[in-house]
Amino acid sequence: MNNREFRGGCLSLGSADELLFGKAPHPVKCGNGLIIGAGRVIPEINFTLPPVEISPSTWPDIEQQYIEMMTGVCERAVDLGAPELLVEFETLPPMTVDPALGASITSLLASILHTVQDRHGIRSALRLTPNDTRDHRRPPRMRSGSYWENMLRLFSAAAGAGADLLAIESTGGKEIHDEALMNADLEGIVYALGILAPSDMHFLWRHIVQICRETGIIASGDTACGFANTAMALASQKMIPRVLAALVRAASVPRGLIAFEEGAVGPSKDCAYEGPFFKTIAGVPISMEGRSAACAHLSPLGNIPMAACDCWSNESVQNVRLLSAQAPVVSMDNLIFDCRLLNRASLDGAAASLTLRNWLEDSDALLDPQAYVLKADVVFAISTAIVQQPTTYLQTRAAVLAAIDALRAGVHSGGLILSAVEMHWLDRLERQASLLPEDETQFTNQMLKKYEGSPYYPTEYGL
Amino acid sequence: MRDNPLYNAVLDGDARGAKAAVEEALAIGADPQDLLSSYMIPAMDEVGKRFDDGEYFVPELLISARAMKAGMELLRPLLAETGAKPVGTVVVGTVRGDLHDIGKNLVASMLEGGGFKVIDLGVDVGPEKFTAAITEHHPDIVAMSALLTTTMPGMKATIEELTRAGIRNSVKVMIGGAPVTRRYAAEIGADAFSESASGAVREAKSLLNA
């Protein structure tokens, strides 16, 4: 797919009813013939270590644990007759800081997956997600230094180690976003997501896509995990208003689109709950997680993320023993059965899929604004507002304004219940949003002055 | 209490108002310790109560903490003259390898709002750095946080380092973070655990019987 720009008013879907699980306008073929977004929902399993120090003395045990986890999930997939499987290996920070470690585990996992492919014919692929370690240094150096260079080394080693897709949870702008989030400072949030992060996304994804093209691997996608999922986690802990977390989700969409502008093709990362916007605007397949990710974190988004997913993921699960089996095997089990249901519905045609999709949406959307903004009609409305704007800042601003309108309309129609405290915050945030200027230069200059002396380097963002 | 402008300014997060109220009170001879203990700390206690009751979110806590800090900037030199001390001193940081500092920063702000002196060591703090800070600042409490299961062992390593350095008994250890549990705190020999920032202030006060 050539580089594209998502401006000028065009969406990839013709209507909200086309936003369905299993189907994306631009499916992705990967691994040994696995096709994502062509009609079937595919389980995407991810797993991680229990509490353990990563050191040379523990490394043999760590390798053994990864072998155990990968073997366990593959055996369960075979036992349940799963025809497709996507495995994500998200490195732990020391495995990106030392790319040889990350490549070594990737190689180990790929080898097991290839054996399963050969023996059982499961169409499958391995996604490698290195860490964005640039913020190990504070303030972060985004475009130089050993952390950046080692990230590049792991990106470059991915294909040789056996990965089929490359992804990342990038963090450009997070140093401003974190503080703005805790202060419910909408202009700071928009500065981070609409000015700083886009600059970094262009820089980062240009490199990732180039490496992927050179090494014959698929550039999949990014996630606003460090932004919108942080907001979601804080809202779940009653630290920030849920309406703020919903606005951050919407505001994170234009940032995420930049990966696809630079040439990524999907599937987007599982923890990118903004995925339905990517499918609507860019037409790429998306991975999603919901109740299946309760092993990693709690959220109010249990069923609705499933409504438009192409891959259905568990986010991550620790390798601990449960009554039945190791936890990764249990997650694999759950994901496969969820996918069976979705794929069975698809067999009965679009009307059946739409019914199930609507049930998945309606069972969550009434109770939380973060779920409400993921309803297909709301996604479609916000996406329409986004693509009408010419720059990422204006798209971010438009996403916030459209999300506020949608939440108000939802409350008015009875489709969304908000407490008095949340309504009070919606009013406060709307007042803040109304002050976001249309003039991007004016806004940038205001923010440069506001954050003078803050722990970030504007020059790392081209400012 | 609710008629007092200093109490209201801290409660409402009005930093300028808090500073002005302290200035006016001092001008007419108010006792600095009385301003702190009778109005400012009760106002922060009320903010914490509203947070616990779901009426306030963290942004409101932070602006109240900033109002408290604005008033304290005027009071601190006067309190030092009278020999008055903060509620306690806390060294905070995320453990080695952990860069997730939102929770840690929040705990630091809440502790400051609660009248503690906070020495923030930042992120990715190794056992030796915690030990050096304790030796230098003689805090009452060292508070460590971790978000990753793979960095949690840094808490145990730090406690072991404090023991090796012979200073474990001179400081209370408090831990927290998403994967951290009360059981884990007990296992590694920490003195306190909290799963929330407001809880951390309560635990810190409880540790010091404040």
XYZ file of C-alpha atoms in Angstrom:
673
model
C 0.000 0.000 0.000
C 1.391 3.403 -0.922
C 1.643 6.187 1.585
C -1.658 7.950 2.003
C -3.091 11.020 3.677
C -6.393 10.858 5.479
C -7.722 14.283 4.671
C -10.176 15.700 2.210
C -13.301 14.155 3.642
C -13.026 10.563 2.413
C -13.516 7.515 4.641
C -12.695 3.940 3.745
C -16.106 2.700 4.855
C -19.315 3.850 3.223
C -21.465 3.706 6.330
C -21.384 2.815 10.025
C -23.041 -0.503 9.230
C -19.928 -1.553 7.323
C -17.873 -1.347 10.512
C -18.020 -5.038 11.336
C -15.806 -7.648 12.928
C -13.637 -9.734 10.633
C -13.800 -7.518 7.579
C -11.595 -4.623 6.563
C -11.349 -2.880 3.184
C -7.611 -3.656 2.976
C -6.872 -7.149 4.381
C -3.290 -8.048 5.272
C -1.612 -11.301 4.236
C 1.220 -12.484 6.457
C 3.038 -15.492 7.901
C 2.313 -18.739 6.075
C -0.746 -17.422 4.296
C -2.664 -15.926 7.204
C -5.048 -13.263 5.913
C -6.315 -10.716 8.413
C -9.475 -8.712 7.736
C -10.787 -10.899 4.934
C -13.833 -12.258 6.732
C -12.630 -14.215 9.756
C -11.640 -12.987 13.201
C -8.277 -14.369 14.283
C -7.124 -14.926 17.865
C -4.027 -12.943 18.814
C -2.283 -14.250 21.908
C 0.293 -12.372 23.942
C 2.050 -13.509 27.115
C 4.684 -12.289 29.525
C 6.836 -13.389 32.418
C 5.762 -13.552 36.043
C 7.813 -11.424 38.497
C 11.434 -12.208 37.657
C 14.622 -10.236 37.352
C 16.097 -10.228 33.857
C 19.781 -10.951 34.249
C 22.353 -13.356 32.819
C 21.757 -15.733 35.719
C 17.977 -15.860 35.145
C 18.152 -15.909 31.333
C 18.038 -19.714 30.911
C 14.857 -19.808 33.016
C 13.403 -16.917 31.018
C 14.031 -18.755 27.743
C 12.448 -21.863 29.223
C 9.375 -19.893 30.254
C 8.923 -18.480 26.763
C 9.267 -21.983 25.301
C 6.676 -23.241 27.783
C 4.246 -20.406 27.001
C 4.578 -20.680 23.231
C 4.341 -24.459 23.229
C 1.333 -24.330 25.531
C -0.677 -21.859 23.472
C 0.147 -23.617 20.205
C -0.889 -27.007 21.612
C -4.195 -25.522 22.778
C -4.787 -23.982 19.355
C -4.141 -27.369 17.740
C -6.361 -29.208 20.241
C -9.243 -26.815 19.586
C -8.783 -27.027 15.842
C -8.109 -23.323 15.452
C -7.371 -22.737 11.769
C -5.559 -19.432 12.333
C -3.380 -17.893 14.991
C -1.501 -14.654 15.519
C 1.116 -14.534 18.281
C 2.443 -11.256 19.588
C 5.773 -11.050 21.356
C 6.012 -7.713 23.118
C 9.516 -7.411 24.453
C 10.315 -6.344 27.981
C 12.405 -3.153 28.079
C 15.769 -4.888 28.701
C 15.122 -6.937 25.553
C 14.977 -3.795 23.432
C 17.789 -2.026 25.258
C 19.837 -5.109 24.359
C 18.362 -6.047 20.970
C 20.219 -9.356 20.911
C 18.008 -10.525 23.785
C 14.818 -9.477 21.987
C 15.940 -11.117 18.749
C 16.897 -14.293 20.579
C 13.442 -14.770 22.132
C 11.795 -13.854 18.817
C 13.833 -16.570 17.165
C 12.841 -19.087 19.813
C 9.128 -18.304 19.416
C 9.280 -18.282 15.613
C 10.942 -21.670 15.590
C 8.124 -23.212 17.661
C 5.463 -21.511 15.538
C 7.058 -22.718 12.313
C 7.081 -26.291 13.622
C 3.372 -26.027 14.411
C 2.723 -24.555 10.956
C 4.554 -27.447 9.323
C 2.948 -30.193 11.414
C -0.613 -28.948 11.693
C -1.072 -26.463 8.866
C -2.307 -23.669 11.106
C -2.122 -20.405 9.206
C -0.252 -18.179 11.602
C 2.140 -15.313 12.059
C 4.360 -13.760 14.709
C 4.135 -10.073 15.547
C 7.125 -8.490 17.265
C 6.571 -5.341 19.306
C 9.798 -3.792 20.578
C 9.517 -1.237 23.379
C 9.832 2.472 22.851
C 12.743 2.859 25.235
C 13.608 6.431 24.309
C 12.086 7.740 27.515
C 14.637 5.811 29.559
C 16.484 9.064 29.365
C 14.663 12.072 30.847
C 13.960 14.321 29.052
C 13.845 11.828 26.192
C 16.047 12.078 23.133
C 13.647 10.955 20.410
C 15.912 10.935 17.377
C 19.391 9.983 18.524
C 21.308 8.196 21.227
C 21.821 4.599 22.226
C 18.179 3.883 23.101
C 17.020 4.969 19.648
C 19.856 3.119 17.932
C 19.074 -0.109 19.776
C 15.400 0.180 18.840
C 16.487 0.440 15.214
C 18.708 -2.609 15.660
C 15.815 -4.696 16.950
C 13.529 -3.457 14.148
C 16.210 -4.510 11.678
C 16.747 -7.892 13.343
C 13.026 -8.726 13.464
C 12.690 -10.348 10.061
C 15.875 -12.384 10.406
C 14.672 -13.633 13.772
C 11.466 -14.906 12.225
C 8.913 -12.183 12.975
C 6.286 -11.550 10.312
C 4.927 -8.217 11.523
C 6.408 -5.278 13.393
C 4.560 -2.935 15.751
C 5.316 -0.494 18.529
C 3.660 1.426 21.336
C 5.325 4.734 20.697
C 5.509 7.411 23.340
C 6.390 10.683 21.611
C 4.751 13.553 23.517
C 4.059 11.467 26.597
C 6.307 13.603 28.760
C 3.853 16.479 28.313
C 0.729 14.329 28.135
C 1.206 12.641 31.516
C 1.158 15.890 33.434
C -1.645 17.360 31.342
C -3.744 14.259 31.936
C -3.367 14.396 35.699
C -4.386 18.045 35.620
C -7.261 17.508 33.158
C -5.572 20.137 31.042
C -7.122 19.680 27.620
C -4.858 22.088 25.775
C -1.807 20.238 27.122
C -3.338 16.955 26.016
C -4.035 18.337 22.542
C -0.517 19.786 22.355
C 0.927 16.357 23.149
C -1.369 14.375 20.856
C -1.900 16.931 18.091
C 1.525 18.578 17.773
C 4.298 16.609 19.502
C 3.194 13.015 18.939
C 2.452 13.515 15.221
C 5.929 14.877 14.619
C 7.415 11.844 16.343
C 5.065 9.428 14.580
C 6.181 10.697 11.178
C 9.830 10.369 12.172
C 9.510 6.962 13.830
C 7.217 5.280 11.326
C 9.201 6.513 8.347
C 12.112 4.550 9.796
C 10.035 1.482 10.699
C 8.387 1.300 7.288
C 11.709 1.691 5.510
C 13.244 -1.123 7.560
C 10.202 -3.314 6.977
C 10.358 -2.759 3.235
C 14.076 -3.523 3.174
C 13.756 -6.705 5.232
C 10.498 -8.023 3.810
C 8.394 -7.782 6.953
C 5.021 -6.128 7.504
C 4.763 -2.748 9.229
C 1.570 -3.262 11.198
C 0.661 -0.364 13.510
C 0.956 1.680 16.650
C -1.227 2.354 19.677
C -1.991 5.264 21.957
C -1.533 2.938 24.915
C 0.710 5.390 26.764
C -1.905 8.095 26.314
C -5.481 6.884 26.008
C -5.008 3.634 27.924
C -3.244 5.499 30.690
C -6.309 7.729 30.784
C -8.572 4.674 30.791
C -6.640 3.091 33.653
C -6.737 6.309 35.670
C -10.461 6.700 35.017
C -11.034 3.113 36.146
C -9.282 3.994 39.380
C -11.558 7.059 39.711
C -8.561 9.357 39.431
C -9.755 11.269 36.400
C -13.238 11.706 34.919
C -14.385 9.059 32.465
C -15.471 11.760 30.025
C -11.886 13.002 29.940
C -10.649 9.499 29.115
C -13.252 9.307 26.332
C -12.025 12.601 24.862
C -8.405 11.440 25.059
C -9.373 8.305 23.129
C -10.882 10.416 20.355
C -7.962 12.836 20.406
C -5.504 9.978 19.968
C -6.946 8.916 16.598
C -5.210 11.424 14.268
C -1.862 10.598 15.890
C -2.360 6.894 15.211
C -3.347 7.472 11.574
C 0.133 8.741 10.857
C 1.558 5.210 11.001
C -0.722 4.328 8.092
C 0.100 7.572 6.304
C 3.737 6.509 6.469
C 2.999 3.076 5.052
C 1.927 0.771 7.881
C -0.851 -1.563 6.757
C -2.239 -3.110 9.945
C -3.398 -4.868 11.908
C -3.200 -2.074 14.470
C -2.041 -3.040 17.944
C -4.499 -4.845 20.207
C -4.393 -2.206 22.921
C -5.235 0.526 20.405
C -8.891 0.753 21.407
C -9.050 3.549 18.833
C -8.792 0.805 16.191
C -12.378 1.145 14.873
C -11.483 4.685 13.785
C -8.471 3.315 11.890
C -10.651 0.802 10.073
C -13.247 3.453 9.266
C -10.744 6.014 8.018
C -7.762 4.011 6.720
C -9.520 0.743 5.966
C -6.870 -1.316 7.730
C -7.614 -4.453 9.756
C -7.472 -3.977 13.508
C -6.631 -6.035 16.537
C -8.684 -5.365 19.635
C -8.955 -6.520 23.228
C -11.737 -6.196 25.777
C -12.989 -8.547 28.468
C -10.314 -10.926 27.185
C -7.696 -8.527 28.558
C -8.997 -8.578 32.118
C -5.960 -10.738 32.893
C -3.839 -7.651 32.180
C -6.025 -4.734 33.243
C -9.626 -3.943 34.076
C -11.629 -1.594 31.891
C -15.204 -0.612 31.116
C -14.702 -1.852 27.555
C -15.598 -5.521 27.708
C -17.711 -6.356 24.678
C -17.708 -3.275 22.474
C -14.090 -3.635 21.284
C -15.062 -6.985 19.795
C -17.658 -5.341 17.564
C -15.184 -4.308 14.874
C -12.148 -6.491 15.588
C -10.243 -8.470 12.968
C -7.905 -9.993 15.546
C -9.136 -10.624 19.091
C -6.458 -10.370 21.745
C -5.842 -10.816 25.457
C -3.359 -7.868 25.738
C -0.950 -9.913 27.863
C -1.030 -12.552 30.531
C 1.561 -13.671 33.040
C 2.850 -17.217 32.974
C 1.265 -18.333 36.233
C -0.525 -21.563 37.037
C -4.333 -21.603 37.162
C -6.459 -24.597 38.139
C -6.815 -25.769 34.546
C -3.495 -24.843 32.975
C -0.917 -22.090 32.702
C -2.617 -18.704 32.278
C -1.456 -18.151 28.648
C -3.125 -21.436 27.685
C -6.316 -20.300 29.405
C -6.213 -17.011 27.490
C -5.666 -18.900 24.235
C -8.685 -21.037 25.034
C -10.909 -18.014 25.690
C -9.805 -16.187 22.550
C -10.411 -19.176 20.288
C -13.944 -19.690 21.599
C -14.729 -15.962 21.223
C -13.482 -16.061 17.645
C -15.545 -19.176 16.921
C -18.691 -17.301 17.916
C -17.868 -14.253 15.811
C -16.951 -16.364 12.795
C -20.100 -18.448 13.168
C -22.171 -15.274 13.076
C -20.363 -14.166 9.920
C -21.380 -17.391 8.180
C -25.004 -16.242 8.369
C -24.191 -13.054 6.486
C -23.893 -9.337 7.149
C -27.301 -9.042 8.818
C -26.345 -11.620 11.460
C -22.975 -9.976 11.985
C -24.672 -6.616 12.367
C -27.054 -7.970 14.974
C -24.217 -9.445 17.010
C -22.169 -6.275 16.559
C -25.016 -4.154 17.852
C -25.470 -6.396 20.873
C -21.761 -6.147 21.628
C -21.964 -2.361 21.355
C -25.185 -1.833 23.236
C -24.147 -4.022 26.150
C -21.338 -1.579 27.029
C -22.097 1.803 25.482
C -24.887 2.913 27.783
C -22.754 2.696 30.885
C -19.513 4.457 30.041
C -18.529 7.358 27.770
C -15.335 5.537 26.759
C -17.476 2.740 25.389
C -19.973 5.147 23.883
C -17.351 6.796 21.644
C -16.591 3.341 20.180
C -20.162 2.794 18.926
C -20.063 2.471 15.159
C -22.284 5.486 14.483
C -20.225 7.626 16.866
C -16.967 6.364 15.360
C -18.334 7.252 11.946
C -19.358 10.766 13.035
C -16.032 11.530 14.727
C -14.082 10.019 11.824
C -16.020 12.202 9.402
C -15.092 15.284 11.446
C -11.432 14.201 11.508
C -10.930 13.675 7.786
C -12.433 17.053 6.941
C -9.465 18.812 8.558
C -6.203 19.564 6.760
C -3.661 19.091 9.564
C -3.174 16.655 12.423
C -3.601 19.410 15.014
C -6.917 20.465 13.504
C -7.934 16.814 13.219
C -7.170 16.347 16.917
C -9.131 19.444 17.834
C -12.025 18.308 15.628
C -11.980 14.849 17.232
C -12.324 16.386 20.695
C -15.149 18.705 19.654
C -16.984 15.929 17.813
C -16.606 13.588 20.781
C -18.068 16.203 23.130
C -21.013 16.652 20.766
C -21.492 12.895 20.582
C -21.429 12.458 24.359
C -23.962 15.268 24.819
C -26.208 13.771 22.162
C -25.858 10.367 23.805
C -26.948 11.701 27.182
C -29.789 13.646 25.573
C -31.088 10.594 23.732
C -30.792 8.294 26.721
C -28.096 6.248 25.025
C -25.502 7.164 27.627
C -25.759 7.537 31.371
C -23.441 10.067 33.002
C -23.366 10.925 36.693
C -23.764 14.529 37.843
C -20.038 14.691 38.572
C -19.212 13.469 35.067
C -21.683 15.945 33.523
C -20.005 18.730 35.481
C -16.668 17.634 34.004
C -18.095 17.441 30.508
C -19.105 21.101 30.911
C -15.635 22.014 32.173
C -13.903 20.178 29.352
C -16.210 21.687 26.764
C -15.246 25.147 28.025
C -11.581 24.200 27.667
C -12.150 22.766 24.191
C -13.871 25.942 23.049
C -10.633 27.820 23.731
C -8.512 25.665 21.406
C -7.636 28.045 18.564
C -8.077 27.225 14.897
C -4.707 28.802 14.207
C -2.137 26.035 14.660
C 0.846 28.386 14.735
C -0.777 30.479 17.423
C -1.536 27.343 19.459
C 1.982 25.952 19.068
C 3.525 29.244 20.153
C 1.196 29.408 23.164
C 2.192 25.903 24.194
C 5.908 26.457 23.626
C 5.663 29.347 26.057
C 3.473 27.459 28.510
C 5.825 24.475 28.653
C 9.054 26.465 28.682
C 11.344 24.744 31.164
C 9.243 21.579 31.204
C 11.006 18.240 31.009
C 11.004 17.845 27.231
C 13.051 19.049 24.289
C 10.889 20.804 21.672
C 13.732 20.347 19.196
C 13.186 16.576 19.410
C 9.812 17.281 17.841
C 11.109 19.616 15.172
C 9.993 22.716 17.089
C -14.051 26.488 59.380
C -15.976 27.000 56.141
C -16.026 30.745 56.796
C -12.249 30.889 56.814
C -10.756 32.243 53.565
C -7.561 30.179 53.894
C -9.487 26.937 54.384
C -11.728 27.761 51.428
C -8.840 28.766 49.185
C -7.056 25.433 49.741
C -10.294 23.497 49.376
C -11.130 25.284 46.119
C -7.587 25.024 44.774
C -7.135 28.792 44.663
C -3.351 29.249 44.967
C -3.450 33.024 44.771
C -6.259 33.122 47.316
C -4.331 30.835 49.673
C -1.255 33.006 49.461
C -3.297 36.165 50.035
C -5.139 34.604 52.967
C -1.852 33.576 54.609
C -0.421 37.058 54.090
C -3.492 38.703 55.593
C -3.569 36.334 58.557
C 0.129 36.822 59.286
C -0.290 40.596 59.029
C -2.736 40.548 61.897
C -0.502 38.323 64.000
C -1.792 34.823 63.342
C 0.338 31.911 64.532
C 1.894 30.132 61.483
C 1.499 26.711 63.101
C -2.152 27.468 63.802
C -2.769 28.461 60.171
C -1.278 25.183 59.059
C -2.899 22.841 61.517
C -6.278 24.557 61.923
C -7.054 25.498 58.323
C -4.690 24.193 55.667
C -4.324 20.561 56.732
C -8.062 20.254 57.515
C -8.799 21.669 54.060
C -6.570 19.018 52.470
C -8.217 16.371 54.639
C -11.589 17.493 53.256
C -10.202 17.354 49.709
C -9.040 13.788 50.398
C -12.450 12.902 51.795
C -14.208 14.270 48.721
C -11.819 12.264 46.551
C -12.555 9.118 48.522
C -16.288 9.833 48.177
C -16.013 10.197 44.402
C -16.863 13.908 44.387
C -13.357 14.980 43.406
C -10.828 13.603 40.941
C -7.059 13.924 40.951
C -7.033 17.250 39.045
C -8.920 18.797 41.960
C -6.500 17.193 44.418
C -3.565 18.616 42.529
C -4.862 22.157 42.357
C -5.621 22.030 46.084
C -2.133 20.674 46.714
C -0.749 23.585 44.702
C -2.786 26.043 46.778
C -1.440 24.380 49.902
C 2.079 24.675 48.540
C 1.592 28.377 47.726
C 0.560 29.040 51.308
C 3.357 26.866 52.656
C 5.980 28.862 50.787
C 5.129 31.775 53.066
C 4.748 29.674 56.182
C 7.762 27.381 55.859
C 10.456 29.917 56.863
C 8.357 31.025 59.820
C 7.714 27.459 60.900
C 11.438 26.716 60.646
C 12.156 29.654 62.949
C 9.843 28.231 65.557
C 11.369 24.779 65.203
C 8.195 23.311 63.733
C 8.798 20.363 61.430
C 6.899 18.831 58.530
C 4.661 15.865 59.263
C 7.533 13.751 58.014
C 10.089 13.385 55.238
C 9.602 10.860 52.443
C 12.050 9.763 49.756
C 10.155 8.563 46.672
C 11.145 6.922 43.398
C 10.304 4.201 40.911
C 12.568 1.180 41.212
C 15.362 0.223 38.839
C 14.211 -0.380 35.294
C 10.774 1.156 35.837
C 9.964 4.392 34.055
C 6.272 4.599 34.877
C 6.029 7.616 37.109
C 2.462 8.914 36.964
C 1.554 7.096 40.166
C 4.773 8.067 41.871
C 4.304 11.729 40.941
C 0.782 11.649 42.239
C 1.856 10.132 45.534
C 4.540 12.827 45.839
C 2.007 15.606 45.248
C -0.458 14.098 47.685
C 2.190 13.684 50.355
C 3.252 17.312 49.930
C -0.365 18.346 50.183
C -0.579 16.305 53.364
C 2.233 18.290 54.960
C 5.144 15.938 54.204
C 8.505 17.005 52.857
C 9.136 14.964 49.730
C 12.475 14.160 48.134
C 11.721 12.811 44.660
C 14.514 10.681 43.210
C 12.663 10.250 39.908
C 12.536 7.077 37.844
C 14.760 4.009 37.409
C 16.239 4.357 40.892
C 18.637 1.619 41.914
C 19.089 0.314 45.486
C 22.341 2.201 45.904
C 20.682 5.519 45.013
C 17.862 4.935 47.500
C 20.474 4.065 50.120
C 22.513 7.189 49.400
C 19.422 9.405 49.604
C 18.436 7.891 52.936
C 21.919 8.434 54.295
C 21.882 12.037 53.091
C 18.341 13.134 53.947
C 17.435 10.914 56.922
C 13.817 10.513 55.807
C 11.142 8.885 57.930
C 9.859 6.865 54.985
C 11.161 5.579 51.668
C 8.376 4.991 49.135
C 9.006 2.836 46.048
C 6.743 2.133 43.105
C 6.793 -0.316 40.181
C 4.378 -0.933 37.328
C 6.040 -3.946 35.753
C 6.173 -7.435 37.167
C 9.773 -7.623 36.001
C 10.816 -4.539 37.971
C 9.046 -5.482 41.198
C 12.098 -7.445 42.382
C 13.855 -4.061 42.569
C 11.832 -3.389 45.721
C 13.169 -6.479 47.424
C 16.689 -5.677 46.228
C 16.431 -2.181 47.697
C 15.248 -3.457 51.073
C 18.115 -5.952 51.093
C 20.535 -3.151 50.256
C 19.177 -1.038 53.129
C 19.748 -3.990 55.432
C 23.298 -4.491 54.127
C 23.997 -0.801 54.633
C 22.748 -1.042 58.212
C 20.033 1.574 57.775
C 16.935 -0.599 57.366
C 15.772 0.081 60.901
C 16.165 3.836 60.539
C 13.471 4.199 57.889
C 10.013 2.845 57.139
C 9.513 1.279 53.706
C 6.273 1.784 51.776
C 5.578 0.261 48.353
C 2.901 0.466 45.676
C 2.139 0.104 41.975
C -0.286 -1.841 39.801
C 1.178 -5.363 40.209
C 2.172 -4.882 43.853
C 0.074 -6.511 46.566
C -0.121 -6.366 50.335
C 1.092 -9.962 50.389
C 4.127 -9.061 48.301
C 4.859 -6.184 50.676
C 4.791 -8.617 53.574
C 6.948 -11.129 51.702
C 9.742 -8.664 51.047
C 9.575 -7.059 54.470
C 8.082 -3.680 53.569
C 6.340 -1.821 56.380
C 3.379 -0.544 54.390
C 1.550 -0.921 51.109
C -1.000 1.248 49.384
C -2.961 0.711 46.201
C -3.843 4.384 45.797
C -2.230 7.794 46.175
C -4.644 9.006 48.818
C -4.149 5.716 50.622
C -0.405 6.334 50.544
C -0.853 9.528 52.547
C -2.976 7.698 55.098
C -0.420 4.879 55.318
C 2.429 7.368 55.699
C 0.646 9.153 58.527
C -0.175 5.849 60.135
C 3.456 4.741 59.955
C 4.485 7.901 61.782
C 1.463 7.963 64.079
C 0.843 11.457 62.719
